[in-house]
N, CA and C atoms as an extended XYZ file, in Angstrom:
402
Properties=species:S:1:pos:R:3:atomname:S:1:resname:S:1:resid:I:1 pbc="F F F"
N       -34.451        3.304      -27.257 N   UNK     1
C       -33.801        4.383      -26.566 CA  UNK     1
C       -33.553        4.013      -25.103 C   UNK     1
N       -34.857        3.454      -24.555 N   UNK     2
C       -34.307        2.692      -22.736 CA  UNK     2
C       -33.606        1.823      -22.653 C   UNK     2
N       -33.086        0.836      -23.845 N   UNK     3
C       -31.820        0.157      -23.832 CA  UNK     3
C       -30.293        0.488      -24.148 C   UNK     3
N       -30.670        1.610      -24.852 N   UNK     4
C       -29.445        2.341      -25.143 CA  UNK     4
C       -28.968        3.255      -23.734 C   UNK     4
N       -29.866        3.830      -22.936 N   UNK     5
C       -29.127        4.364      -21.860 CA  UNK     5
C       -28.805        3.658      -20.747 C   UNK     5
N       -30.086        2.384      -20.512 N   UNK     6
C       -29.778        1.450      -19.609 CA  UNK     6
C       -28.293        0.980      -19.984 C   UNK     6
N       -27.965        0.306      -20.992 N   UNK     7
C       -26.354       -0.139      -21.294 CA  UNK     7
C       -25.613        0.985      -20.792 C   UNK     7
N       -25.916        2.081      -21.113 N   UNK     8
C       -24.391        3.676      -21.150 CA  UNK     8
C       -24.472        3.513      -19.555 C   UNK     8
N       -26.132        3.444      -19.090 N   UNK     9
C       -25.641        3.334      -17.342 CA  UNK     9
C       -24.535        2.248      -16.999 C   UNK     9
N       -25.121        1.079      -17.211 N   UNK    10
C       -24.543       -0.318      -16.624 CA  UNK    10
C       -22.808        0.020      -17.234 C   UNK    10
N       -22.663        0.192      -18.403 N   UNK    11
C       -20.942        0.913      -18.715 CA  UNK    11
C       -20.357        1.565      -17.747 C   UNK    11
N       -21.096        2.879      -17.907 N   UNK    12
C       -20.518        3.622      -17.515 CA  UNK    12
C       -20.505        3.198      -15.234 C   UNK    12
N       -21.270        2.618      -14.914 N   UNK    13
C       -21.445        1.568      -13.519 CA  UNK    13
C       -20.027        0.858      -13.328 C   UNK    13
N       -19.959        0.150      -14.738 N   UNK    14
C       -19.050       -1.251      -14.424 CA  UNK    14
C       -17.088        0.134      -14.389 C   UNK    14
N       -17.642        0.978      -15.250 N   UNK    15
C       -16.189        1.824      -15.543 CA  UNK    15
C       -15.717        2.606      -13.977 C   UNK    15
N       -16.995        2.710      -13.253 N   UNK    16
C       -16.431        3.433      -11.961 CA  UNK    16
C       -16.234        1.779      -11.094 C   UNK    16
N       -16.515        0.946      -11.020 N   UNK    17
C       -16.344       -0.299      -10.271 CA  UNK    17
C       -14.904       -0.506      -10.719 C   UNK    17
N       -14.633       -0.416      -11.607 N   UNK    18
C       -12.558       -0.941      -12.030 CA  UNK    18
C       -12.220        0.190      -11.408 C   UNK    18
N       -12.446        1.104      -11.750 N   UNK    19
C       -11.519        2.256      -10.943 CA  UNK    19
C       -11.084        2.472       -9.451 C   UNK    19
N       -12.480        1.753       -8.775 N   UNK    20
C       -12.177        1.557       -7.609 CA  UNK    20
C       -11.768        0.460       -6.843 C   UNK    20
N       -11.679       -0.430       -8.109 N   UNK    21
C       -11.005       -1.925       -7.498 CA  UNK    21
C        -9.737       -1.216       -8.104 C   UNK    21
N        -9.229       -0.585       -8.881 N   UNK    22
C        -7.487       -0.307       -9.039 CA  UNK    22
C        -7.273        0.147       -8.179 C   UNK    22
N        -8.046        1.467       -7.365 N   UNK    23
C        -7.359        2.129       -6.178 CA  UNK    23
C        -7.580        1.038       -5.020 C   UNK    23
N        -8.478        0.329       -4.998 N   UNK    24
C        -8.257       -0.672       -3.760 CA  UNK    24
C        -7.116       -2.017       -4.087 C   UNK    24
N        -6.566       -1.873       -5.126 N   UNK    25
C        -5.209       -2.490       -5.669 CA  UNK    25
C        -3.828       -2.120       -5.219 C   UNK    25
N        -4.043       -0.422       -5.562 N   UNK    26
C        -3.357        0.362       -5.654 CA  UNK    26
C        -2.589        0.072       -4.048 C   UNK    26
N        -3.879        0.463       -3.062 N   UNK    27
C        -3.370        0.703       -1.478 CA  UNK    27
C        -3.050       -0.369       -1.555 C   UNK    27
N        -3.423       -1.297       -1.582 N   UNK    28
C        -2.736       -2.569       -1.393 CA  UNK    28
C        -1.478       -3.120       -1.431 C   UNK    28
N        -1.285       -2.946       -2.819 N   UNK    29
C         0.147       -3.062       -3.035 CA  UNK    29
C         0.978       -1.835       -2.333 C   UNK    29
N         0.952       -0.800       -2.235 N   UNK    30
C         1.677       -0.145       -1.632 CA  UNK    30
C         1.694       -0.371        0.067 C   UNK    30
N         0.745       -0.945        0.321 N   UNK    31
C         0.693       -1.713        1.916 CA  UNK    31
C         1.768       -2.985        2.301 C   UNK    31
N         1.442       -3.739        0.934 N   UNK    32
C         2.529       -4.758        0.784 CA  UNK    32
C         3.706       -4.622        0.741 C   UNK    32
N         4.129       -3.715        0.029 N   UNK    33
C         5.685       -2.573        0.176 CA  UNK    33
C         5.720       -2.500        1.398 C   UNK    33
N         5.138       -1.618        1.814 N   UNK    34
C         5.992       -1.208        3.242 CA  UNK    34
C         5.898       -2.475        4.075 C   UNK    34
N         5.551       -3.083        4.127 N   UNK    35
C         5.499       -4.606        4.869 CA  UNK    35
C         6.551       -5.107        4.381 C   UNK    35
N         6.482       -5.745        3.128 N   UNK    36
C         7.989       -6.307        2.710 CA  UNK    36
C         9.176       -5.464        3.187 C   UNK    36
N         9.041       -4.451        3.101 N   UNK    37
C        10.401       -3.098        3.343 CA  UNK    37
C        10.662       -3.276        4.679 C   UNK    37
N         9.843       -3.227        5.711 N   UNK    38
C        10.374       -3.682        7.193 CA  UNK    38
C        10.494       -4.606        7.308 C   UNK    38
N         9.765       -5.942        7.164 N   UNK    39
C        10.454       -6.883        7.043 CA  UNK    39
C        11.972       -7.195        6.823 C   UNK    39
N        12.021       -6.971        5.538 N   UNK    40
C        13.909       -6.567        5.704 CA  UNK    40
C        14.782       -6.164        6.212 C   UNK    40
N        14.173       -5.547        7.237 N   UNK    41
C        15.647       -4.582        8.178 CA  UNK    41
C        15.534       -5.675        9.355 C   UNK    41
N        16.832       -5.945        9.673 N   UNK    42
C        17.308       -6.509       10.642 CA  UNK    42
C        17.224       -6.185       12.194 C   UNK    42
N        17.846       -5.492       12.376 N   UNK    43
C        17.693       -4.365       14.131 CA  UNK    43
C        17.636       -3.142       13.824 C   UNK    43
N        15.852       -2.592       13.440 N   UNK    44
C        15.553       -1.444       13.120 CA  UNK    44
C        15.656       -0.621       14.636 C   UNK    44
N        15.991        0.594       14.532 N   UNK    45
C        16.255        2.074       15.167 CA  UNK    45
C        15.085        2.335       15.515 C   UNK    45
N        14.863        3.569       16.891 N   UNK    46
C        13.461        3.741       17.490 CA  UNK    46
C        13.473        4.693       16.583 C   UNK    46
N        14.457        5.629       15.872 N   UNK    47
C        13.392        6.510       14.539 CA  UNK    47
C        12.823        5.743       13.597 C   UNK    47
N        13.388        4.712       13.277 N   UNK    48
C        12.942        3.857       11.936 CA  UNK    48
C        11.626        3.207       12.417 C   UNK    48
N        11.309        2.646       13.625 N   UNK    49
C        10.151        2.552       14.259 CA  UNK    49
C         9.219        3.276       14.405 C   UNK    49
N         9.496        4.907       15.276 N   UNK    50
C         8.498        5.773       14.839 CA  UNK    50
C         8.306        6.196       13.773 C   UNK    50
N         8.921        6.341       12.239 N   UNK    51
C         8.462        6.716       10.981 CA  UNK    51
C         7.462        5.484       10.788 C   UNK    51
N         7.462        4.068       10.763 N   UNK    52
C         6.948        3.190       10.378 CA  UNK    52
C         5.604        3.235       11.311 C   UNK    52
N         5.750        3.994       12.855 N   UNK    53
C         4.004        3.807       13.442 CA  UNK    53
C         3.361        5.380       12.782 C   UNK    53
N         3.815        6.436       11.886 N   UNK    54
C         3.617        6.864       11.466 CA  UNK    54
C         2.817        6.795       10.293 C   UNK    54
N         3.761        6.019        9.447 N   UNK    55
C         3.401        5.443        7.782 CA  UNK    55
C         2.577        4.456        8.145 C   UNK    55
N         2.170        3.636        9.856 N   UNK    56
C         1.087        2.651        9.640 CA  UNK    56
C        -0.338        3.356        9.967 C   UNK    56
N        -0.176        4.406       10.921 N   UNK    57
C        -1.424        5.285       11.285 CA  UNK    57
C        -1.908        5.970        9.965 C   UNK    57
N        -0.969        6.073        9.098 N   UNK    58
C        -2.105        6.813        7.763 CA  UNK    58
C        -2.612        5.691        7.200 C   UNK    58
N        -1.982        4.580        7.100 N   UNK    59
C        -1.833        3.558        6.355 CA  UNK    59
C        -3.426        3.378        6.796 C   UNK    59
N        -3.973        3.609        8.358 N   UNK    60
C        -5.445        2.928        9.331 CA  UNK    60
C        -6.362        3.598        8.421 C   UNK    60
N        -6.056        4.773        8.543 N   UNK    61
C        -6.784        6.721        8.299 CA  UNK    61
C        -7.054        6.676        6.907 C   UNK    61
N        -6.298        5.720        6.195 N   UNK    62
C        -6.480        5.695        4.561 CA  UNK    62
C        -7.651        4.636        4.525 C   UNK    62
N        -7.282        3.894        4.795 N   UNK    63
C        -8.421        2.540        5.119 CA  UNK    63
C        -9.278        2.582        5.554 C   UNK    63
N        -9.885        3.547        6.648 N   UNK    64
C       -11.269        3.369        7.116 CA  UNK    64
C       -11.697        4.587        6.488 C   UNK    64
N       -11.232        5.344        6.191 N   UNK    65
C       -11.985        6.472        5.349 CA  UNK    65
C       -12.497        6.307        3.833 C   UNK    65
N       -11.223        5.793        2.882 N   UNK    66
C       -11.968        5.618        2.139 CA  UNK    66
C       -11.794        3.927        1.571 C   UNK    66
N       -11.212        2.730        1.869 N   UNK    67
C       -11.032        1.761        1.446 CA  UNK    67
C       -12.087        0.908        2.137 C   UNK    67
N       -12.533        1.072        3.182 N   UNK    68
C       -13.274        0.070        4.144 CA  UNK    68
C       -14.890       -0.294        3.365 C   UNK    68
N       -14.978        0.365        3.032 N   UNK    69
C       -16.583        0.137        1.990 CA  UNK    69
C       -16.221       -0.008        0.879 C   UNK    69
N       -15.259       -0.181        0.167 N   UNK    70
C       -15.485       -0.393       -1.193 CA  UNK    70
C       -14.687       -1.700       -1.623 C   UNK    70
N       -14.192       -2.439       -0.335 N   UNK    71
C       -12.872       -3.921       -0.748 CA  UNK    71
C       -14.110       -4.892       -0.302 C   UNK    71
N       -13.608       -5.950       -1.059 N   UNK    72
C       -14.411       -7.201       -1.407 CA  UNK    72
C       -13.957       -8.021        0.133 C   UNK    72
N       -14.482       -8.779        0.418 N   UNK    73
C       -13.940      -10.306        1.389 CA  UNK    73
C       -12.784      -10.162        1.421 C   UNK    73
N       -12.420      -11.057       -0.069 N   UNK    74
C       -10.716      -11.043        0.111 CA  UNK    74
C        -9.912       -9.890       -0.100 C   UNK    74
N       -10.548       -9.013       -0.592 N   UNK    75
C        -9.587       -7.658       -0.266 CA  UNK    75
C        -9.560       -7.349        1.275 C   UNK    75
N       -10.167       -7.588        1.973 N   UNK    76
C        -9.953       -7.442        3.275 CA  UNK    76
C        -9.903       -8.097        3.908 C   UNK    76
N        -9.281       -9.227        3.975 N   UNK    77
C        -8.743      -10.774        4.134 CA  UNK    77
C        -7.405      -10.222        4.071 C   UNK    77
N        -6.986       -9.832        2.593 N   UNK    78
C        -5.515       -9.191        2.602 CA  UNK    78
C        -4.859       -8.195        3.174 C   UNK    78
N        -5.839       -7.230        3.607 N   UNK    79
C        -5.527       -5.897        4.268 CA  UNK    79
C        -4.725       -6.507        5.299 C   UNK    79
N        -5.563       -7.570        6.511 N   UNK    80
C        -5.607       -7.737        7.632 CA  UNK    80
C        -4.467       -8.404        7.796 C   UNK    80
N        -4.035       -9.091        6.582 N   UNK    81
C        -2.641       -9.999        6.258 CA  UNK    81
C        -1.730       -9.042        6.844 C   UNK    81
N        -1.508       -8.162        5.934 N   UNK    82
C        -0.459       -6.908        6.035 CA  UNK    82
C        -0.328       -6.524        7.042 C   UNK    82
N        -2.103       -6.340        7.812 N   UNK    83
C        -2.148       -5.841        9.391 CA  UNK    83
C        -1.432       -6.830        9.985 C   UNK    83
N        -1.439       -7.790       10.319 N   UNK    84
C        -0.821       -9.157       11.009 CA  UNK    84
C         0.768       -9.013       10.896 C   UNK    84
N         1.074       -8.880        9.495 N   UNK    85
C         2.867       -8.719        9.006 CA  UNK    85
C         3.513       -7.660        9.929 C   UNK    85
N         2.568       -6.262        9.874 N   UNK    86
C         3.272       -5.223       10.877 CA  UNK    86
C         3.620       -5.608       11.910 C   UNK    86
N         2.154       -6.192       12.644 N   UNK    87
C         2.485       -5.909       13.988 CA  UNK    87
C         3.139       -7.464       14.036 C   UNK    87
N         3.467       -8.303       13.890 N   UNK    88
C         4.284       -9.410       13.912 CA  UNK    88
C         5.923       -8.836       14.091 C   UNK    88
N         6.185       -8.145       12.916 N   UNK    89
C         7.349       -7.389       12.762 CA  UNK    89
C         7.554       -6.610       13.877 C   UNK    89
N         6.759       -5.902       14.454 N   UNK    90
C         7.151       -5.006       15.642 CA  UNK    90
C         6.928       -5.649       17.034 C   UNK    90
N         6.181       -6.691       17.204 N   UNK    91
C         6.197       -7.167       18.096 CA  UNK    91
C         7.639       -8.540       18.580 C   UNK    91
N         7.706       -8.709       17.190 N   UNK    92
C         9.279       -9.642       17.453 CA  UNK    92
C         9.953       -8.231       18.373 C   UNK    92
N        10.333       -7.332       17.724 N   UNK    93
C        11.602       -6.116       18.130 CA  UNK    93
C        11.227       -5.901       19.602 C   UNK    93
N         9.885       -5.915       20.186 N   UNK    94
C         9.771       -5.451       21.307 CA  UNK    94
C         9.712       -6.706       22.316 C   UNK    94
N         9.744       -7.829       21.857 N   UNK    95
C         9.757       -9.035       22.424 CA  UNK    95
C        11.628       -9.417       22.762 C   UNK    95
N        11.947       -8.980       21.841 N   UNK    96
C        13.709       -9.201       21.625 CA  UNK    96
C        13.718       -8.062       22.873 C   UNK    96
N        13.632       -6.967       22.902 N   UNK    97
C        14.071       -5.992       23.955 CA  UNK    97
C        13.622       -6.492       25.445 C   UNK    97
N        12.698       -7.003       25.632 N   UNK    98
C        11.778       -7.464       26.747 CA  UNK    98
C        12.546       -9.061       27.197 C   UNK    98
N        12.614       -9.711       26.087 N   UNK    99
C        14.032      -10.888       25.934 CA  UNK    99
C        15.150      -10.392       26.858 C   UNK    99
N        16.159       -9.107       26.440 N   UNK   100
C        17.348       -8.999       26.536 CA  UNK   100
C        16.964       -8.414       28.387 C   UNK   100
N        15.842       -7.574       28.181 N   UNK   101
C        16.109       -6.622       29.702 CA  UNK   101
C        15.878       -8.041       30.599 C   UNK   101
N        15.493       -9.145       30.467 N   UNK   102
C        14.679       -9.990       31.630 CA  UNK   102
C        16.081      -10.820       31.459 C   UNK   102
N        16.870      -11.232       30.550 N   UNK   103
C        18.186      -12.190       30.752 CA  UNK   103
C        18.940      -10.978       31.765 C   UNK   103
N        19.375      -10.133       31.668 N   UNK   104
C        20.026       -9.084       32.339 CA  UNK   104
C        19.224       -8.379       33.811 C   UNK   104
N        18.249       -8.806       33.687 N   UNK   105
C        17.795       -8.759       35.468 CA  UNK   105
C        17.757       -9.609       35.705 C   UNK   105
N        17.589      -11.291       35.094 N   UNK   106
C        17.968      -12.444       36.129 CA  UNK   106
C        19.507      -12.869       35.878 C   UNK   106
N        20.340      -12.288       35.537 N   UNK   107
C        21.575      -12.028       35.946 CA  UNK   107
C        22.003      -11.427       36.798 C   UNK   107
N        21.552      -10.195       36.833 N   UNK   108
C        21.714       -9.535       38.212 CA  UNK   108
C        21.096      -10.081       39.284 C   UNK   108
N        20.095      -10.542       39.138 N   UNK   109
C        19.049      -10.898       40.362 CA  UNK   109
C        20.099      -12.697       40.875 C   UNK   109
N        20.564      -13.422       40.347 N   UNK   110
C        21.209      -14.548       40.433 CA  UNK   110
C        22.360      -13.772       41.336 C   UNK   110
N        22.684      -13.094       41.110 N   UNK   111
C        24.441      -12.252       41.125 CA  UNK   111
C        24.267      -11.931       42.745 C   UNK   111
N        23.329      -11.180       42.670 N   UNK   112
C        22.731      -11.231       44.255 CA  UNK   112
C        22.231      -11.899       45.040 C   UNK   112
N        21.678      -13.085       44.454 N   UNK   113
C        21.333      -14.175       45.252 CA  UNK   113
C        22.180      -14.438       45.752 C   UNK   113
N        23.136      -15.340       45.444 N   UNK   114
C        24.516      -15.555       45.362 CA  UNK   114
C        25.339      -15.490       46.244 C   UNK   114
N        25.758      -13.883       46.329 N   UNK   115
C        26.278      -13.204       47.379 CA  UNK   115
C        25.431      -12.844       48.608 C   UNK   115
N        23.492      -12.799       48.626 N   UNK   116
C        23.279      -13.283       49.603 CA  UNK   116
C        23.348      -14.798       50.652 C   UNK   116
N        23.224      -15.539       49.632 N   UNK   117
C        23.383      -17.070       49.874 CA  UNK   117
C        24.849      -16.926       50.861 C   UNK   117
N        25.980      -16.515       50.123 N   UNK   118
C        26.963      -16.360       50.717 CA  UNK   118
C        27.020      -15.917       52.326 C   UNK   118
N        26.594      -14.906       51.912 N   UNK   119
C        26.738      -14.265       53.439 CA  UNK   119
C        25.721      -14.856       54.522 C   UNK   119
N        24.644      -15.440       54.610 N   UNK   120
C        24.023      -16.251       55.174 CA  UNK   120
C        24.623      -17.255       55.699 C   UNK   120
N        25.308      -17.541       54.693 N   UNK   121
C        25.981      -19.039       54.691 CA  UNK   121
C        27.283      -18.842       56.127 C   UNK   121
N        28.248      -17.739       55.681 N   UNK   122
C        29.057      -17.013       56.502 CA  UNK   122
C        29.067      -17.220       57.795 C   UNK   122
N        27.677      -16.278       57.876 N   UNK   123
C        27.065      -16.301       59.048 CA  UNK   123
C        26.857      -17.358       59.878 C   UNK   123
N        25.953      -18.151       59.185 N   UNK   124
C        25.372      -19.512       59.814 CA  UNK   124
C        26.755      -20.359       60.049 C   UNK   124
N        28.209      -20.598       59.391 N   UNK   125
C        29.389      -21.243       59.722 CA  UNK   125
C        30.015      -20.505       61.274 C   UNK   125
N        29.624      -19.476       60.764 N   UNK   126
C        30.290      -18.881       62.227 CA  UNK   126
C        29.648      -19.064       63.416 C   UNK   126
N        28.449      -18.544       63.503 N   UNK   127
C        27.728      -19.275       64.416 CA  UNK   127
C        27.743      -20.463       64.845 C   UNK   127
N        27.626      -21.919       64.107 N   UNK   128
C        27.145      -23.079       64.531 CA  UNK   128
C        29.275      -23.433       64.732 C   UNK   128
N        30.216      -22.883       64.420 N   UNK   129
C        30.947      -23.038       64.648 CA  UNK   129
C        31.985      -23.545       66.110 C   UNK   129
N        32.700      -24.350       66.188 N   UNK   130
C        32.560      -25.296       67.166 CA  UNK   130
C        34.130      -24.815       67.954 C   UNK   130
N        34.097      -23.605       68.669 N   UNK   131
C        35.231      -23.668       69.221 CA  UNK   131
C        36.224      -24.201       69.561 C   UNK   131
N        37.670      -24.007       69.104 N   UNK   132
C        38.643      -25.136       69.847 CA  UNK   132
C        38.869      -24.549       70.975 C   UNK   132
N        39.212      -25.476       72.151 N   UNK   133
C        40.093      -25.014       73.538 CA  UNK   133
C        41.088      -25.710       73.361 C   UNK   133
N        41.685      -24.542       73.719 N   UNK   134
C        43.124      -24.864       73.700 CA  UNK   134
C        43.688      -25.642       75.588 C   UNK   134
């Protein structure tokens, strides 16, 4: 009889352990989705950005509440993958913007050099300039 319930335990043990490696499957793959899914967009929109820091803040809130104690090593080896993919993905977009504003202030900033150089220059010809007499 103590081997017969010891087994129904250890069963019925191993039957809640799959269940919770499917749901720690489950998030997973659906983590991997939305990673692959931004990935794909080319020059995403600041709404398409804020839905995505949206869908990544539950994405945290899902994970430390209930995924963080129950994923193996490499289940959370992989999480952190995904973590890495996001912010890779969003940090290119904000690197490209930070790219474009700094070519376009040292354009301007050249543009003005320039025309200060000039007028210095102006200046300094006129000055050291060597009168004719007539």
């Amino acid at each position: 009889m103590k081997r017969i319930l010891i087994a129904l335990l250890l069963v019925c043990n191993g039957a809640v352990c799959m269940a919770q490696n499917a749901d720690v499957k489950k998030f997973l793959d659906s983590f991997n989705t939305f990673c692959t899914t931004i990935e794909a967009v080319q020059d995403p929109t600041e709404p398409q950005i804020d839905s995505w820091k949206k869908v990544y803040k539950d994405i945290k809130h899902e994970y430390s509440t209930m995924y963080k104690k129950k994923m193996t090593d490499d289940e959370v080896q992989i999480y952190y993958s995904y973590v890495g993919r996001y912010n890779k993905k969003l940090s290119k977009k904000y690197l490209k913007e930070a790219g474009e504003f700094a070519d376009t202030t040292a354009a301007k900033a050249t543009k003005v050099l320039k025309r200060g150089a000039s007028k210095v220059s102006g200046a300094l010809r006129g000055f050291f300039r060597k009168d004719k007499q007539e």
